[in-house]
Amino acid sequence: MLEEVERWLATRSWSVSDRPLHRILAAKQRTGQSVSVVLPALNEEETVGDIVAIIRHDLMQQAPLVDEIVVVDSGSTDRTAAVAAAAGARVVHRDTILPRIPAVPGKGEVLWRSLLVTTGDIVCFIDADLRDFSSDFVSGIVGPLLTDPDVDLVKAMYDRPLAGAAGQGGRVTELMARPLLNMHWPQLAGFVQPLGGEYAARRSLLEQLPFPVGYGVELGMLVDALHLVGLDALAQVDVGVRKHRHQDGQALGRMSAAIYRTAQLRLARGHLIRPSLTQFERGEDGFEPRTYSVDTEERPPMVEIAEYAERRVA
């Protein structure tokens, strides 16, 4: 391991217990910074309500850490929007944000658009499919941004059990993202969960970053933030255990292709020879090919969007 990474692990990797809530709240009051929590959601009616309710109870009613909770619905066909609203979130549909630019499917698209409908100086992203959720996920990753002015982005790290086995989740991380980062961006080798969906950052950083529209958003954000603000402005916090819905192998294959595409763009800014992925499923006549397009689009830094600039002036 690089000496720089070893030093970073010693100085920029913390536990949620390192910053008690009263210390975080004191820092928030002292600095006057506001905090927005964003949940990107697509058909998450089973879990989104509990997550919103816990954040609202623990970090708005009991302790004034979070200033707003926004669920950005990316086209749910179930009761996600109604459940989230009933739990106390402000729900915004993806297609109503920046309507002059037609929305495309993808998590990164939703996160990018969320910058236009939130106001916090610090923006905290939380996936909407988490089970047994704890508000430590929010306070843990927001804390360093309030107490340490030199930190610009904080990722959560955690155990990810799979089928009851500890540490077996995160298959795309271990098979795709971690090898890519170690080979091409070794400074980022210390991140335990580089693809995790729970992270917080200063708006002043997020608005300068391009956003891959799909699953490559987390890797792209880490790499771009490294180049923009440097390793010491990045950090991670151990928040315990993350339980969520796991996807099947073929879905993970498509996710991996999008992540590889994101890495490729940052390595060469070149053209993908074949921006699609062919997988196979057994049918009546044997194995049948199924070809899927790979996310290739990226949204520009939000500071380049006129509507965002106008909102900042207003």
Short mmCIF file of C-alpha atoms in Angstrom, two decimals:
data_model
loop_
_atom_site.label_atom_id
_atom_site.label_comp_id
_atom_site.label_asym_id
_atom_site.label_seq_id
_atom_site.Cartn_x
_atom_site.Cartn_y
_atom_site.Cartn_z
CA MET A 1 0.00 0.00 0.00
CA LEU A 2 1.19 3.50 -0.77
CA GLU A 3 2.62 5.37 2.21
CA GLU A 4 0.24 8.20 1.35
CA VAL A 5 -2.74 5.86 1.66
CA GLU A 6 -1.48 4.48 4.99
CA ARG A 7 -1.16 8.03 6.28
CA TRP A 8 -4.64 8.87 4.96
CA LEU A 9 -6.15 5.84 6.68
CA ALA A 10 -4.65 6.99 9.96
CA THR A 11 -5.85 10.59 9.63
CA ARG A 12 -9.02 10.49 7.50
CA SER A 13 -10.77 7.23 8.52
CA TRP A 14 -12.97 7.55 11.57
CA SER A 15 -15.73 5.81 13.51
CA VAL A 16 -19.15 7.33 14.10
CA SER A 17 -18.31 7.31 17.82
CA ASP A 18 -15.40 9.71 17.26
CA ARG A 19 -17.82 12.64 16.98
CA PRO A 20 -20.66 12.58 19.51
CA LEU A 21 -23.84 14.20 18.32
CA HIS A 22 -23.55 17.11 20.77
CA ARG A 23 -20.17 18.01 19.27
CA ILE A 24 -21.58 17.90 15.73
CA LEU A 25 -24.54 20.08 16.73
CA ALA A 26 -22.23 22.60 18.38
CA ALA A 27 -20.16 22.79 15.19
CA LYS A 28 -23.30 23.27 13.11
CA GLN A 29 -24.45 26.12 15.32
CA ARG A 30 -21.01 27.70 15.31
CA THR A 31 -20.53 27.53 11.53
CA GLY A 32 -24.13 28.22 10.54
CA GLN A 33 -24.07 25.56 7.83
CA SER A 34 -27.28 23.89 6.69
CA VAL A 35 -27.72 20.19 5.89
CA SER A 36 -29.90 18.58 3.22
CA VAL A 37 -30.55 14.84 3.06
CA VAL A 38 -31.43 13.42 -0.37
CA LEU A 39 -32.89 9.97 -0.98
CA PRO A 40 -32.97 8.90 -4.65
CA ALA A 41 -35.86 6.47 -4.92
CA LEU A 42 -37.34 4.07 -7.47
CA ASN A 43 -40.02 1.68 -6.20
CA GLU A 44 -38.86 1.69 -2.58
CA GLU A 45 -42.20 1.83 -0.76
CA GLU A 46 -41.13 -0.94 1.65
CA THR A 47 -38.15 0.95 3.07
CA VAL A 48 -38.21 4.66 2.23
CA GLY A 49 -40.82 5.56 4.86
CA ASP A 50 -38.86 4.10 7.76
CA ILE A 51 -35.65 5.82 6.66
CA VAL A 52 -37.35 9.21 6.39
CA ALA A 53 -39.16 8.76 9.71
CA ILE A 54 -35.97 7.85 11.57
CA ILE A 55 -34.01 10.80 10.16
CA ARG A 56 -36.87 13.15 10.90
CA HIS A 57 -37.31 11.90 14.47
CA ASP A 58 -33.63 11.62 15.45
CA LEU A 59 -32.03 14.46 13.52
CA MET A 60 -34.79 17.04 13.11
CA GLN A 61 -37.15 16.68 16.07
CA GLN A 62 -34.79 15.33 18.75
CA ALA A 63 -31.61 17.03 17.51
CA PRO A 64 -31.56 19.90 14.95
CA LEU A 65 -28.92 18.52 12.60
CA VAL A 66 -30.86 18.07 9.34
CA ASP A 67 -32.65 21.03 7.78
CA GLU A 68 -34.52 19.23 5.00
CA ILE A 69 -35.22 15.72 3.73
CA VAL A 70 -35.90 15.47 0.01
CA VAL A 71 -36.92 12.26 -1.75
CA VAL A 72 -36.36 12.49 -5.50
CA ASP A 73 -38.64 9.95 -7.17
CA SER A 74 -37.26 8.74 -10.48
CA GLY A 75 -40.47 7.26 -11.83
CA SER A 76 -41.79 4.84 -9.21
CA THR A 77 -44.85 2.78 -10.10
CA ASP A 78 -45.59 1.84 -6.48
CA ARG A 79 -46.46 4.02 -3.45
CA THR A 80 -42.93 5.32 -2.90
CA ALA A 81 -43.91 8.99 -3.22
CA ALA A 82 -46.96 8.70 -0.96
CA VAL A 83 -45.11 6.74 1.73
CA ALA A 84 -42.17 9.16 1.72
CA ALA A 85 -44.45 12.19 1.97
CA ALA A 86 -46.47 10.63 4.79
CA ALA A 87 -43.23 10.04 6.70
CA GLY A 88 -42.31 13.71 6.46
CA ALA A 89 -40.14 14.10 3.37
CA ARG A 90 -40.57 16.63 0.61
CA VAL A 91 -41.06 14.54 -2.52
CA VAL A 92 -40.00 15.85 -5.92
CA HIS A 93 -40.38 13.92 -9.16
CA ARG A 94 -37.23 13.78 -11.27
CA ASP A 95 -39.03 14.95 -14.43
CA THR A 96 -40.20 18.21 -12.83
CA ILE A 97 -36.63 19.32 -12.13
CA LEU A 98 -34.97 21.23 -14.97
CA PRO A 99 -37.65 20.19 -17.50
CA ARG A 100 -35.88 21.82 -20.47
CA ILE A 101 -33.32 18.98 -20.28
CA PRO A 102 -35.20 15.67 -20.74
CA ALA A 103 -34.36 13.26 -17.94
CA VAL A 104 -32.75 9.91 -18.61
CA PRO A 105 -32.95 6.82 -16.38
CA GLY A 106 -30.22 6.42 -13.81
CA LYS A 107 -29.24 7.10 -10.23
CA GLY A 108 -26.63 9.71 -11.14
CA GLU A 109 -29.24 11.66 -13.06
CA VAL A 110 -31.39 11.91 -9.94
CA LEU A 111 -28.49 12.96 -7.71
CA TRP A 112 -27.42 15.63 -10.19
CA ARG A 113 -30.93 17.10 -10.40
CA SER A 114 -31.29 17.05 -6.63
CA LEU A 115 -28.82 19.93 -6.39
CA LEU A 116 -31.46 22.17 -7.97
CA VAL A 117 -34.16 21.35 -5.38
CA THR A 118 -32.09 21.40 -2.19
CA THR A 119 -30.62 24.30 -0.29
CA GLY A 120 -28.12 22.80 2.15
CA ASP A 121 -24.49 23.86 2.31
CA ILE A 122 -23.87 20.16 2.93
CA VAL A 123 -25.73 17.54 0.90
CA CYS A 124 -26.02 14.01 2.25
CA PHE A 125 -27.07 11.18 -0.08
CA ILE A 126 -28.72 8.07 1.40
CA ASP A 127 -29.97 5.09 -0.64
CA ALA A 128 -33.67 4.42 -0.15
CA ASP A 129 -33.48 0.60 0.05
CA LEU A 130 -31.70 0.31 3.42
CA ARG A 131 -33.17 -1.95 6.10
CA ASP A 132 -32.66 -1.65 9.87
CA PHE A 133 -31.62 1.92 9.20
CA SER A 134 -29.83 4.02 11.82
CA SER A 135 -29.53 7.80 11.81
CA ASP A 136 -25.82 7.22 12.48
CA PHE A 137 -25.52 6.86 8.70
CA VAL A 138 -26.36 10.56 8.41
CA SER A 139 -24.70 12.04 11.48
CA GLY A 140 -21.61 9.91 10.93
CA ILE A 141 -20.84 11.24 7.47
CA VAL A 142 -22.09 14.78 8.01
CA GLY A 143 -20.08 15.19 11.22
CA PRO A 144 -16.60 15.60 9.71
CA LEU A 145 -17.87 18.21 7.26
CA LEU A 146 -19.14 20.32 10.14
CA THR A 147 -16.17 19.86 12.46
CA ASP A 148 -13.28 19.78 9.96
CA PRO A 149 -13.21 22.64 7.43
CA ASP A 150 -10.52 20.89 5.36
CA VAL A 151 -12.80 17.92 4.57
CA ASP A 152 -15.02 18.20 1.48
CA LEU A 153 -16.45 14.70 0.93
CA VAL A 154 -17.12 11.83 3.36
CA LYS A 155 -18.16 8.29 2.46
CA ALA A 156 -19.74 5.80 4.84
CA MET A 157 -17.97 2.48 5.35
CA TYR A 158 -19.69 -0.59 6.76
CA ASP A 159 -20.04 -4.35 6.68
CA ARG A 160 -22.33 -5.67 3.93
CA PRO A 161 -23.71 -9.12 4.78
CA LEU A 162 -25.00 -11.34 1.96
CA ALA A 163 -27.38 -14.21 2.71
CA GLY A 164 -26.42 -14.03 6.36
CA ALA A 165 -22.67 -14.16 5.70
CA ALA A 166 -20.72 -11.17 6.98
CA GLY A 167 -18.59 -9.23 4.53
CA GLN A 168 -19.82 -11.01 1.40
CA GLY A 169 -21.81 -8.12 -0.05
CA GLY A 170 -20.36 -5.54 -2.39
CA ARG A 171 -19.53 -7.96 -5.19
CA VAL A 172 -19.15 -5.25 -7.83
CA THR A 173 -16.89 -3.35 -5.46
CA GLU A 174 -14.54 -6.28 -4.97
CA LEU A 175 -14.56 -7.62 -8.53
CA MET A 176 -14.64 -4.39 -10.51
CA ALA A 177 -14.23 -1.12 -8.64
CA ARG A 178 -11.47 -2.01 -6.19
CA PRO A 179 -9.13 -3.46 -8.85
CA LEU A 180 -9.75 -0.43 -11.07
CA LEU A 181 -8.99 2.03 -8.30
CA ASN A 182 -5.90 0.17 -7.11
CA MET A 183 -4.47 0.01 -10.63
CA HIS A 184 -5.34 3.45 -11.93
CA TRP A 185 -6.03 5.66 -8.89
CA PRO A 186 -4.06 4.02 -6.08
CA GLN A 187 -4.53 7.05 -3.84
CA LEU A 188 -8.16 5.93 -3.49
CA ALA A 189 -7.24 2.38 -2.47
CA GLY A 190 -8.04 3.12 1.17
CA PHE A 191 -11.78 3.53 0.64
CA VAL A 192 -13.61 0.55 2.14
CA GLN A 193 -16.86 1.19 0.22
CA PRO A 194 -15.98 3.28 -2.83
CA LEU A 195 -19.33 2.49 -4.50
CA GLY A 196 -21.47 2.97 -1.41
CA GLY A 197 -24.52 5.16 -1.84
CA GLU A 198 -24.20 6.87 1.53
CA TYR A 199 -21.94 9.92 1.40
CA ALA A 200 -22.01 13.62 2.14
CA ALA A 201 -20.22 16.53 0.54
CA ARG A 202 -20.07 20.27 0.48
CA ARG A 203 -22.31 21.81 -2.16
CA SER A 204 -19.33 23.91 -3.23
CA LEU A 205 -17.66 20.65 -4.35
CA LEU A 206 -20.69 18.85 -5.78
CA GLU A 207 -21.65 21.72 -8.04
CA GLN A 208 -18.24 21.56 -9.73
CA LEU A 209 -18.37 17.84 -10.52
CA PRO A 210 -19.75 16.12 -13.63
CA PHE A 211 -22.29 13.39 -12.80
CA PRO A 212 -22.39 10.11 -14.74
CA VAL A 213 -26.11 9.50 -15.16
CA GLY A 214 -26.06 5.85 -14.08
CA TYR A 215 -24.30 3.47 -11.72
CA GLY A 216 -20.90 5.00 -12.43
CA VAL A 217 -21.73 8.11 -10.41
CA GLU A 218 -20.03 7.02 -7.18
CA LEU A 219 -16.76 5.99 -8.80
CA GLY A 220 -16.75 9.03 -11.05
CA MET A 221 -17.38 11.36 -8.14
CA LEU A 222 -14.50 9.90 -6.11
CA VAL A 223 -12.03 10.14 -8.98
CA ASP A 224 -13.07 13.64 -9.97
CA ALA A 225 -13.05 14.87 -6.36
CA LEU A 226 -9.54 13.47 -5.92
CA HIS A 227 -8.32 15.51 -8.87
CA LEU A 228 -10.22 18.62 -7.84
CA VAL A 229 -9.55 18.87 -4.10
CA GLY A 230 -6.94 16.19 -3.31
CA LEU A 231 -6.88 13.10 -1.12
CA ASP A 232 -6.77 14.90 2.23
CA ALA A 233 -10.12 16.55 1.49
CA LEU A 234 -11.72 13.09 1.29
CA ALA A 235 -12.61 10.92 4.27
CA GLN A 236 -14.63 7.90 5.43
CA VAL A 237 -16.54 7.00 8.58
CA ASP A 238 -17.41 3.55 9.94
CA VAL A 239 -21.17 3.45 10.61
CA GLY A 240 -21.55 -0.28 11.31
CA VAL A 241 -23.63 -2.59 9.10
CA ARG A 242 -25.56 -1.88 5.90
CA LYS A 243 -28.50 -4.13 5.02
CA HIS A 244 -30.25 -3.65 1.73
CA ARG A 245 -31.76 -5.41 -1.25
CA HIS A 246 -29.21 -7.38 -3.30
CA GLN A 247 -29.40 -7.65 -7.08
CA ASP A 248 -28.91 -10.72 -9.22
CA GLY A 249 -25.73 -11.52 -11.12
CA GLN A 250 -26.86 -10.15 -14.46
CA ALA A 251 -27.91 -6.83 -12.95
CA LEU A 252 -24.50 -6.65 -11.31
CA GLY A 253 -22.91 -7.30 -14.69
CA ARG A 254 -24.70 -4.31 -16.18
CA MET A 255 -23.68 -2.21 -13.20
CA SER A 256 -20.06 -3.27 -13.69
CA ALA A 257 -20.15 -2.30 -17.36
CA ALA A 258 -21.37 1.19 -16.48
CA ILE A 259 -18.66 1.56 -13.84
CA TYR A 260 -15.99 0.41 -16.26
CA ARG A 261 -17.25 2.92 -18.81
CA THR A 262 -17.00 5.69 -16.22
CA ALA A 263 -13.42 4.69 -15.46
CA GLN A 264 -12.56 4.47 -19.14
CA LEU A 265 -13.78 8.01 -19.78
CA ARG A 266 -11.60 9.31 -16.97
CA LEU A 267 -8.58 7.37 -18.15
CA ALA A 268 -8.68 8.39 -21.77
CA ARG A 269 -11.70 10.60 -22.42
CA GLY A 270 -11.98 8.49 -25.54
CA HIS A 271 -14.80 6.75 -27.34
CA LEU A 272 -16.17 3.44 -26.19
CA ILE A 273 -15.76 0.95 -29.03
CA ARG A 274 -18.97 -0.88 -28.21
CA PRO A 275 -21.20 0.91 -25.66
CA SER A 276 -23.31 -2.17 -24.94
CA LEU A 277 -23.16 -5.38 -22.94
CA THR A 278 -24.38 -8.77 -24.15
CA GLN A 279 -25.45 -11.33 -21.55
CA PHE A 280 -27.02 -14.76 -21.94
CA GLU A 281 -30.17 -16.37 -20.56
CA ARG A 282 -31.30 -19.94 -21.19
CA GLY A 283 -34.43 -20.14 -23.30
CA GLU A 284 -36.40 -22.91 -24.99
CA ASP A 285 -33.77 -23.28 -27.71
CA GLY A 286 -30.69 -22.92 -25.53
CA PHE A 287 -28.83 -19.83 -24.48
CA GLU A 288 -30.25 -16.61 -25.91
CA PRO A 289 -28.34 -13.32 -26.06
CA ARG A 290 -29.70 -10.22 -24.38
CA THR A 291 -27.96 -6.95 -25.21
CA TYR A 292 -28.19 -3.89 -22.98
CA SER A 293 -26.92 -0.39 -23.60
CA VAL A 294 -24.24 0.88 -21.21
CA ASP A 295 -24.66 4.26 -19.56
CA THR A 296 -22.42 6.60 -21.51
CA GLU A 297 -23.92 10.00 -20.77
CA GLU A 298 -22.64 12.41 -18.15
CA ARG A 299 -24.21 15.61 -16.89
CA PRO A 300 -21.97 18.69 -16.73
CA PRO A 301 -21.06 20.40 -13.45
CA MET A 302 -24.17 22.08 -12.08
CA VAL A 303 -22.42 25.47 -12.00
CA GLU A 304 -22.59 25.39 -15.80
CA ILE A 305 -26.40 25.17 -15.79
CA ALA A 306 -28.07 28.56 -16.22
CA GLU A 307 -31.03 27.77 -13.97
CA TYR A 308 -28.69 26.82 -11.14
CA ALA A 309 -26.64 29.97 -11.54
CA GLU A 310 -29.81 32.07 -11.53
CA ARG A 311 -31.01 30.39 -8.37
CA ARG A 312 -27.72 31.14 -6.63
CA VAL A 313 -27.94 34.81 -7.57
CA ALA A 314 -31.54 35.01 -6.37
#
